[in-house]
């Protein structure tokens, strides 16, 4: 019997195995169907999550005890609950990431969307402070904690699922749909809120109108669950046969990669939540722009941002991830202060400022899922991404509205833009030191 020749010792990568081999699983045969399963479910998840942000002013009046005079205390309380939800995201990232690594990406994705649907229903049914007293904010906090658990797990599982579903040279493009679907969900939440504010009388919006988006989100979650059940699993069979990874294996065996995820994410998440969630409220507090105009500008800029994402992903597949990240980090560090200072209370100025920031932000959002997935090996990829990413988002992204509102309440509103600029500069230093991963094979 003739012995097969052994691979050359100088080869930098193992020889490819036959398609479908346990040693070298290939991307799913129907990538567009995978893309749809991930994107539709992800859009529903983020619709539920962001509805809270756009309706924060109504929640503040209905769920929390009233402040005195022009006090910002009720709004601060609402944003504090917003931040609390973020601090459950690392737990969700770790737990659901472990489920994705142990049981499969599809299993984790179906669990997260059902959890989000239930928590959205709970927000929609939260009693008012006038009716239930302190029980009202307790119910809201509980619902927000469950939402945080779901969203933390969603990012870990869907990021891994999307990038593993991509064909050669398309990881950046598939990665960009993480934020395409996130933005569609956010756009739907913003648009629903803007529509309700436009068509309902103020007393109806205060009384029951603010509940409608949350109840709708619960129904949409069931549709997302149904779509995801038909997706193909992307976890390689060789990893299914391995010893299941422990809950903290990614942190224990890949500490440098975990720290890198934090450094990559810090500036990006602060800029993202400032620009896509908090800016309408920021403009209201600092310039007195009408709530309707602020919501409409946010909705239009989100639509523009959504269209930009695939272009950013395609460019990163061709030219690399580092140029995109540096375009974002250095651009925001230099321009965020003058952009926020340019706000003058007019609708057009707010729209232009938001769109300019969205162009810069695309350098981060369109590639972050790919960069994160390319940082960890397949066996611990979901949990490896989920915990450090969600912890960083909790520390810097989830607190952005609270910090911005707090410095305004303390009489030092000029500090917030400098805070954003400084953190983006820190992340830019990390981007400079990153290895380029765009054209390297993905561990499967």
XYZ file of C-alpha atoms in Angstrom:
444
model
C 0.000 0.000 0.000
C 1.400 3.370 -0.984
C 1.659 5.894 1.814
C 0.212 9.336 1.194
C 2.757 12.131 1.144
C 2.881 14.159 4.326
C 2.223 17.890 4.216
C 5.191 20.173 3.849
C 6.601 21.308 7.199
C 6.848 24.820 5.859
C 3.100 25.037 5.292
C 1.555 27.681 7.548
C -1.899 26.093 7.639
C -3.152 22.525 7.702
C -4.157 20.970 4.410
C -7.845 21.426 3.680
C -10.060 18.505 4.373
C -12.891 17.312 2.207
C -16.085 19.310 2.444
C -18.234 18.114 5.292
C -15.283 16.486 7.066
C -15.488 16.678 10.856
C -11.964 18.083 10.908
C -12.735 21.017 8.640
C -16.399 22.025 8.539
C -17.390 24.350 5.739
C -19.791 27.308 5.774
C -23.488 26.413 5.447
C -24.708 25.608 1.944
C -27.417 28.316 2.032
C -25.683 31.421 3.443
C -28.456 33.836 2.444
C -30.985 31.849 4.447
C -28.582 31.959 7.399
C -28.239 35.689 6.970
C -32.013 36.086 7.043
C -32.417 33.909 10.138
C -29.794 35.875 12.057
C -30.892 39.297 10.827
C -34.646 39.018 11.310
C -34.295 37.648 14.820
C -31.644 40.198 15.696
C -33.814 43.061 14.418
C -36.674 41.929 16.645
C -34.347 41.646 19.661
C -33.034 45.165 19.207
C -36.447 46.631 18.467
C -37.527 45.454 21.914
C -34.329 46.751 23.524
C -34.373 50.204 21.929
C -38.068 50.904 22.356
C -37.187 51.685 25.974
C -34.722 54.393 24.938
C -37.048 56.245 22.606
C -39.883 56.200 25.142
C -37.727 57.111 28.153
C -39.506 60.427 28.760
C -42.910 58.702 29.005
C -41.584 55.962 31.271
C -40.065 58.618 33.529
C -43.454 60.305 34.014
C -45.530 57.151 34.428
C -43.333 54.656 36.299
C -41.288 56.818 38.706
C -42.359 59.268 41.422
C -42.572 62.834 40.092
C -39.740 65.271 40.738
C -40.172 68.888 41.797
C -40.266 71.772 39.335
C -38.007 71.135 36.345
C -36.103 68.355 38.113
C -34.345 65.780 35.923
C -34.648 63.132 38.659
C -37.398 61.046 36.955
C -35.456 61.030 33.668
C -32.251 60.165 35.503
C -34.093 57.278 37.177
C -35.247 56.006 33.782
C -31.730 56.130 32.358
C -30.396 54.448 35.492
C -32.711 51.510 34.742
C -31.448 51.643 31.147
C -27.910 51.243 32.517
C -28.954 48.461 34.915
C -30.130 46.404 31.964
C -26.670 46.736 30.468
C -25.057 45.230 33.537
C -26.960 42.005 32.941
C -25.515 41.818 29.459
C -22.146 40.357 30.555
C -24.038 37.629 32.417
C -26.106 36.947 29.313
C -23.012 37.001 27.126
C -21.282 34.471 29.353
C -24.257 32.148 29.915
C -25.748 32.229 26.412
C -22.272 32.226 24.884
C -21.550 29.024 26.792
C -24.831 27.562 25.531
C -23.817 28.469 21.968
C -20.383 26.840 22.408
C -21.755 23.738 24.130
C -25.185 23.181 22.545
C -24.915 25.095 19.289
C -25.423 28.623 18.001
C -29.021 27.980 16.861
C -30.097 26.757 20.297
C -28.758 29.900 21.953
C -30.443 32.133 19.382
C -33.861 30.570 19.948
C -33.542 30.923 23.720
C -32.543 34.595 23.570
C -35.425 35.669 21.360
C -38.028 33.969 23.563
C -36.497 35.624 26.617
C -36.636 39.028 24.925
C -40.274 38.548 23.926
C -41.278 37.731 27.486
C -39.426 40.694 28.974
C -40.864 43.095 26.381
C -44.350 41.904 27.308
C -43.537 42.603 30.960
C -42.502 46.202 30.172
C -45.721 46.700 28.240
C -47.759 45.513 31.220
C -45.836 47.440 33.909
C -48.257 49.306 36.203
C -47.904 53.056 36.689
C -46.496 54.599 39.866
C -49.883 56.187 40.535
C -51.548 52.756 40.471
C -48.960 50.522 42.150
C -46.474 52.768 43.913
C -42.962 51.374 44.317
C -44.000 48.093 42.682
C -44.030 49.872 39.300
C -40.271 50.596 39.123
C -39.558 47.135 40.595
C -41.436 45.464 37.718
C -39.651 47.691 35.189
C -36.223 46.894 36.629
C -37.004 43.165 36.539
C -38.062 43.361 32.892
C -34.985 45.381 31.997
C -32.695 42.850 33.716
C -34.241 40.056 31.625
C -33.799 42.146 28.489
C -30.151 42.664 29.360
C -29.664 38.934 29.811
C -31.221 38.298 26.405
C -29.326 40.988 24.495
C -25.972 39.946 25.979
C -26.548 36.408 24.791
C -27.925 37.568 21.442
C -24.795 39.456 20.472
C -22.497 36.577 21.389
C -24.523 33.954 19.525
C -25.546 35.994 16.478
C -22.050 37.420 15.914
C -20.602 33.931 15.908
C -23.437 32.559 13.779
C -23.158 35.320 11.143
C -19.397 35.157 10.670
C -19.338 31.347 10.614
C -22.083 31.400 7.958
C -20.014 33.572 5.591
C -18.201 32.237 2.551
C -14.544 33.046 1.738
C -13.849 36.753 1.503
C -17.306 37.679 2.802
C -16.872 37.742 6.583
C -16.854 41.530 6.690
C -20.001 41.736 4.590
C -21.846 39.203 6.766
C -20.457 40.919 9.861
C -22.013 44.209 8.763
C -25.485 42.676 8.960
C -25.124 42.535 12.739
C -25.619 46.297 12.716
C -27.878 46.324 9.651
C -30.367 44.249 11.620
C -29.643 46.118 14.856
C -30.318 49.395 13.052
C -33.499 48.055 11.444
C -34.722 47.104 14.918
C -33.726 50.485 16.284
C -35.257 52.210 13.266
C -38.518 50.331 13.790
C -38.528 51.343 17.466
C -37.769 54.974 16.637
C -40.277 55.058 13.810
C -43.002 53.458 15.918
C -42.393 55.966 18.714
C -42.383 58.900 16.273
C -45.605 57.679 14.627
C -47.391 57.274 17.937
C -46.286 60.725 19.139
C -47.525 62.220 15.846
C -50.963 60.577 15.740
C -51.980 60.250 19.401
C -53.049 63.093 21.684
C -50.594 63.787 24.491
C -52.879 62.366 27.191
C -53.376 59.121 25.208
C -49.628 58.767 24.664
C -49.012 59.255 28.383
C -51.864 56.955 29.358
C -51.494 53.887 27.115
C -49.738 54.766 23.846
C -46.237 54.192 25.209
C -47.156 50.544 25.935
C -47.966 49.684 22.303
C -44.367 49.272 21.024
C -43.523 46.815 23.821
C -46.615 44.679 23.270
C -45.907 44.655 19.538
C -42.332 43.559 20.272
C -43.578 40.541 22.203
C -45.608 39.425 19.177
C -42.699 39.983 16.769
C -40.457 37.827 18.971
C -42.633 34.819 18.212
C -42.148 35.412 14.478
C -38.388 35.644 14.969
C -38.403 32.403 16.933
C -40.202 30.598 14.103
C -37.696 31.837 11.497
C -34.682 30.849 13.586
C -35.896 27.303 14.099
C -35.183 26.637 10.393
C -31.567 27.849 10.479
C -28.600 25.525 9.952
C -26.163 24.981 12.824
C -22.697 26.503 12.235
C -20.779 24.939 15.130
C -18.336 22.449 13.621
C -18.888 18.762 14.328
C -15.340 18.365 15.565
C -16.124 20.814 18.369
C -19.375 19.040 19.128
C -17.345 15.878 19.749
C -14.763 17.632 21.962
C -15.055 18.024 25.707
C -17.555 20.786 26.236
C -15.839 24.047 27.184
C -16.209 25.258 30.747
C -18.017 28.488 31.531
C -14.779 30.449 32.014
C -12.515 28.590 29.569
C -12.296 31.533 27.177
C -11.186 33.930 29.928
C -8.832 31.391 31.464
C -7.078 30.296 28.288
C -7.344 33.459 26.173
C -6.909 36.438 28.538
C -5.159 38.632 25.948
C -7.971 38.127 23.431
C -10.511 39.026 26.136
C -8.681 42.274 26.909
C -8.453 43.062 23.204
C -12.234 42.778 22.853
C -12.607 45.339 25.649
C -10.153 47.768 24.061
C -11.691 47.393 20.614
C -15.203 47.979 21.949
C -14.814 50.789 24.511
C -14.730 53.822 22.213
C -17.065 52.247 19.686
C -19.840 51.437 22.129
C -19.757 54.870 23.765
C -19.894 56.597 20.368
C -22.597 54.229 19.141
C -24.983 54.709 22.059
C -24.325 58.433 22.149
C -25.113 58.854 18.474
C -27.888 56.357 17.901
C -29.752 56.400 21.234
C -28.945 59.438 23.336
C -28.461 62.209 20.762
C -32.186 63.075 20.373
C -32.471 63.458 24.173
C -29.121 65.323 24.271
C -30.403 67.768 21.665
C -33.652 68.287 23.603
C -31.792 68.992 26.862
C -29.134 71.270 25.373
C -30.883 73.121 22.538
C -34.599 72.869 23.314
C -35.445 71.231 19.988
C -38.967 69.799 19.860
C -39.276 66.112 20.793
C -41.001 65.351 17.465
C -38.146 66.900 15.449
C -35.509 65.091 17.500
C -37.191 61.703 16.978
C -37.632 62.329 13.244
C -33.955 63.306 12.809
C -32.944 60.169 14.694
C -35.146 58.008 12.473
C -33.805 59.457 9.198
C -30.165 59.219 10.289
C -30.666 55.578 11.349
C -31.990 54.755 7.871
C -28.876 56.355 6.373
C -26.662 54.434 8.806
C -28.307 51.117 7.879
C -27.536 51.595 4.187
C -23.869 52.310 4.962
C -23.160 49.044 6.807
C -22.770 46.559 3.902
C -20.518 49.039 2.084
C -18.273 49.241 5.154
C -18.196 45.444 5.431
C -17.288 44.995 1.761
C -14.499 47.569 1.992
C -13.077 45.807 5.054
C -13.032 42.476 3.163
C -10.924 44.126 0.507
C -8.717 46.558 2.428
C -8.723 45.122 5.954
C -10.285 45.723 9.343
C -7.639 48.101 10.769
C -8.172 50.958 8.274
C -11.913 50.912 9.021
C -11.403 50.919 12.786
C -8.859 53.751 12.621
C -11.167 55.792 10.386
C -13.766 55.554 13.137
C -11.544 55.988 16.188
C -9.423 58.910 15.035
C -12.333 60.547 13.232
C -14.499 60.568 16.344
C -11.640 61.643 18.614
C -11.088 64.732 16.453
C -14.628 65.621 15.387
C -17.063 64.675 18.182
C -16.572 67.915 20.152
C -17.138 70.286 17.197
C -20.050 68.166 15.956
C -21.915 68.305 19.270
C -21.123 71.998 19.686
C -22.656 72.642 16.259
C -26.146 71.696 17.506
C -28.253 74.857 17.485
C -31.821 73.687 17.990
C -32.693 73.345 14.309
C -33.897 70.103 12.724
C -31.524 70.347 9.744
C -28.433 70.859 11.896
C -29.297 67.908 14.114
C -29.868 65.703 11.053
C -26.547 66.712 9.462
C -24.643 66.192 12.716
C -26.190 62.770 13.184
C -25.447 61.683 9.598
C -21.833 62.886 9.798
C -21.332 60.843 12.949
C -22.959 57.810 11.318
C -20.395 57.855 8.501
C -17.550 57.769 11.021
C -19.298 55.191 13.202
C -19.619 52.780 10.273
C -15.877 52.170 10.466
C -16.511 50.419 13.782
C -19.966 48.915 13.448
C -19.534 47.299 10.032
C -16.484 45.265 11.106
C -16.758 44.740 14.854
C -18.528 41.372 14.608
C -15.879 40.057 12.205
C -12.995 41.365 14.318
C -14.467 39.821 17.461
C -15.072 36.431 15.823
C -11.613 36.398 14.249
C -10.028 36.978 17.662
C -11.159 33.704 19.295
C -10.925 30.023 18.253
C -14.208 28.324 17.354
C -14.423 26.151 20.464
C -14.906 29.114 22.827
C -15.823 31.816 20.317
C -19.324 32.743 21.508
C -18.538 32.900 25.233
C -15.162 34.488 24.464
C -16.869 37.319 22.618
C -19.949 37.574 24.802
C -18.526 38.350 28.228
C -15.798 40.967 27.548
C -17.837 42.664 24.843
C -20.970 42.938 26.979
C -19.022 44.036 30.052
C -17.400 46.841 28.072
C -20.752 47.881 26.607
C -22.227 47.940 30.124
C -19.422 50.127 31.463
C -19.313 52.651 28.628
C -22.289 52.264 26.274
C -25.058 51.642 28.790
C -23.992 54.539 30.981
C -23.729 57.081 28.124
C -27.259 58.539 28.519
C -26.893 58.647 32.306
C -23.476 60.349 32.217
C -24.652 62.858 29.615
C -27.765 63.731 31.609
C -25.872 63.839 34.909
C -23.204 66.322 33.758
C -26.012 68.500 32.405
C -27.747 68.357 35.792
C -24.434 69.263 37.489
C -24.002 72.294 35.232
C -20.970 70.935 33.288
C -22.483 69.775 29.956
C -19.297 70.600 28.019
C -17.506 67.637 29.649
C -19.512 64.946 27.884
C -18.191 65.467 24.308
C -14.617 65.433 25.636
C -15.323 62.179 27.451
C -16.431 60.576 24.168
C -13.377 61.937 22.337
C -10.944 60.659 24.975
C -12.311 57.112 24.966
C -12.289 56.949 21.161
C -8.644 57.992 21.242
C -7.835 55.194 23.709
C -9.482 52.632 21.427
C -7.546 54.030 18.446
C -4.303 53.087 20.205
C -5.622 49.518 20.473
C -6.563 49.517 16.773
C -3.027 50.552 15.818
C -1.616 47.474 17.563
C -4.137 44.943 16.245
C -2.990 42.245 13.809
C -4.844 42.316 10.494
C -7.213 39.336 10.317
C -9.345 40.074 7.251
C -7.520 37.732 4.884
C -6.673 34.923 7.296
C -8.756 31.711 7.363
C -11.333 31.483 10.142
C -10.931 28.664 12.646
C -14.015 26.476 12.354
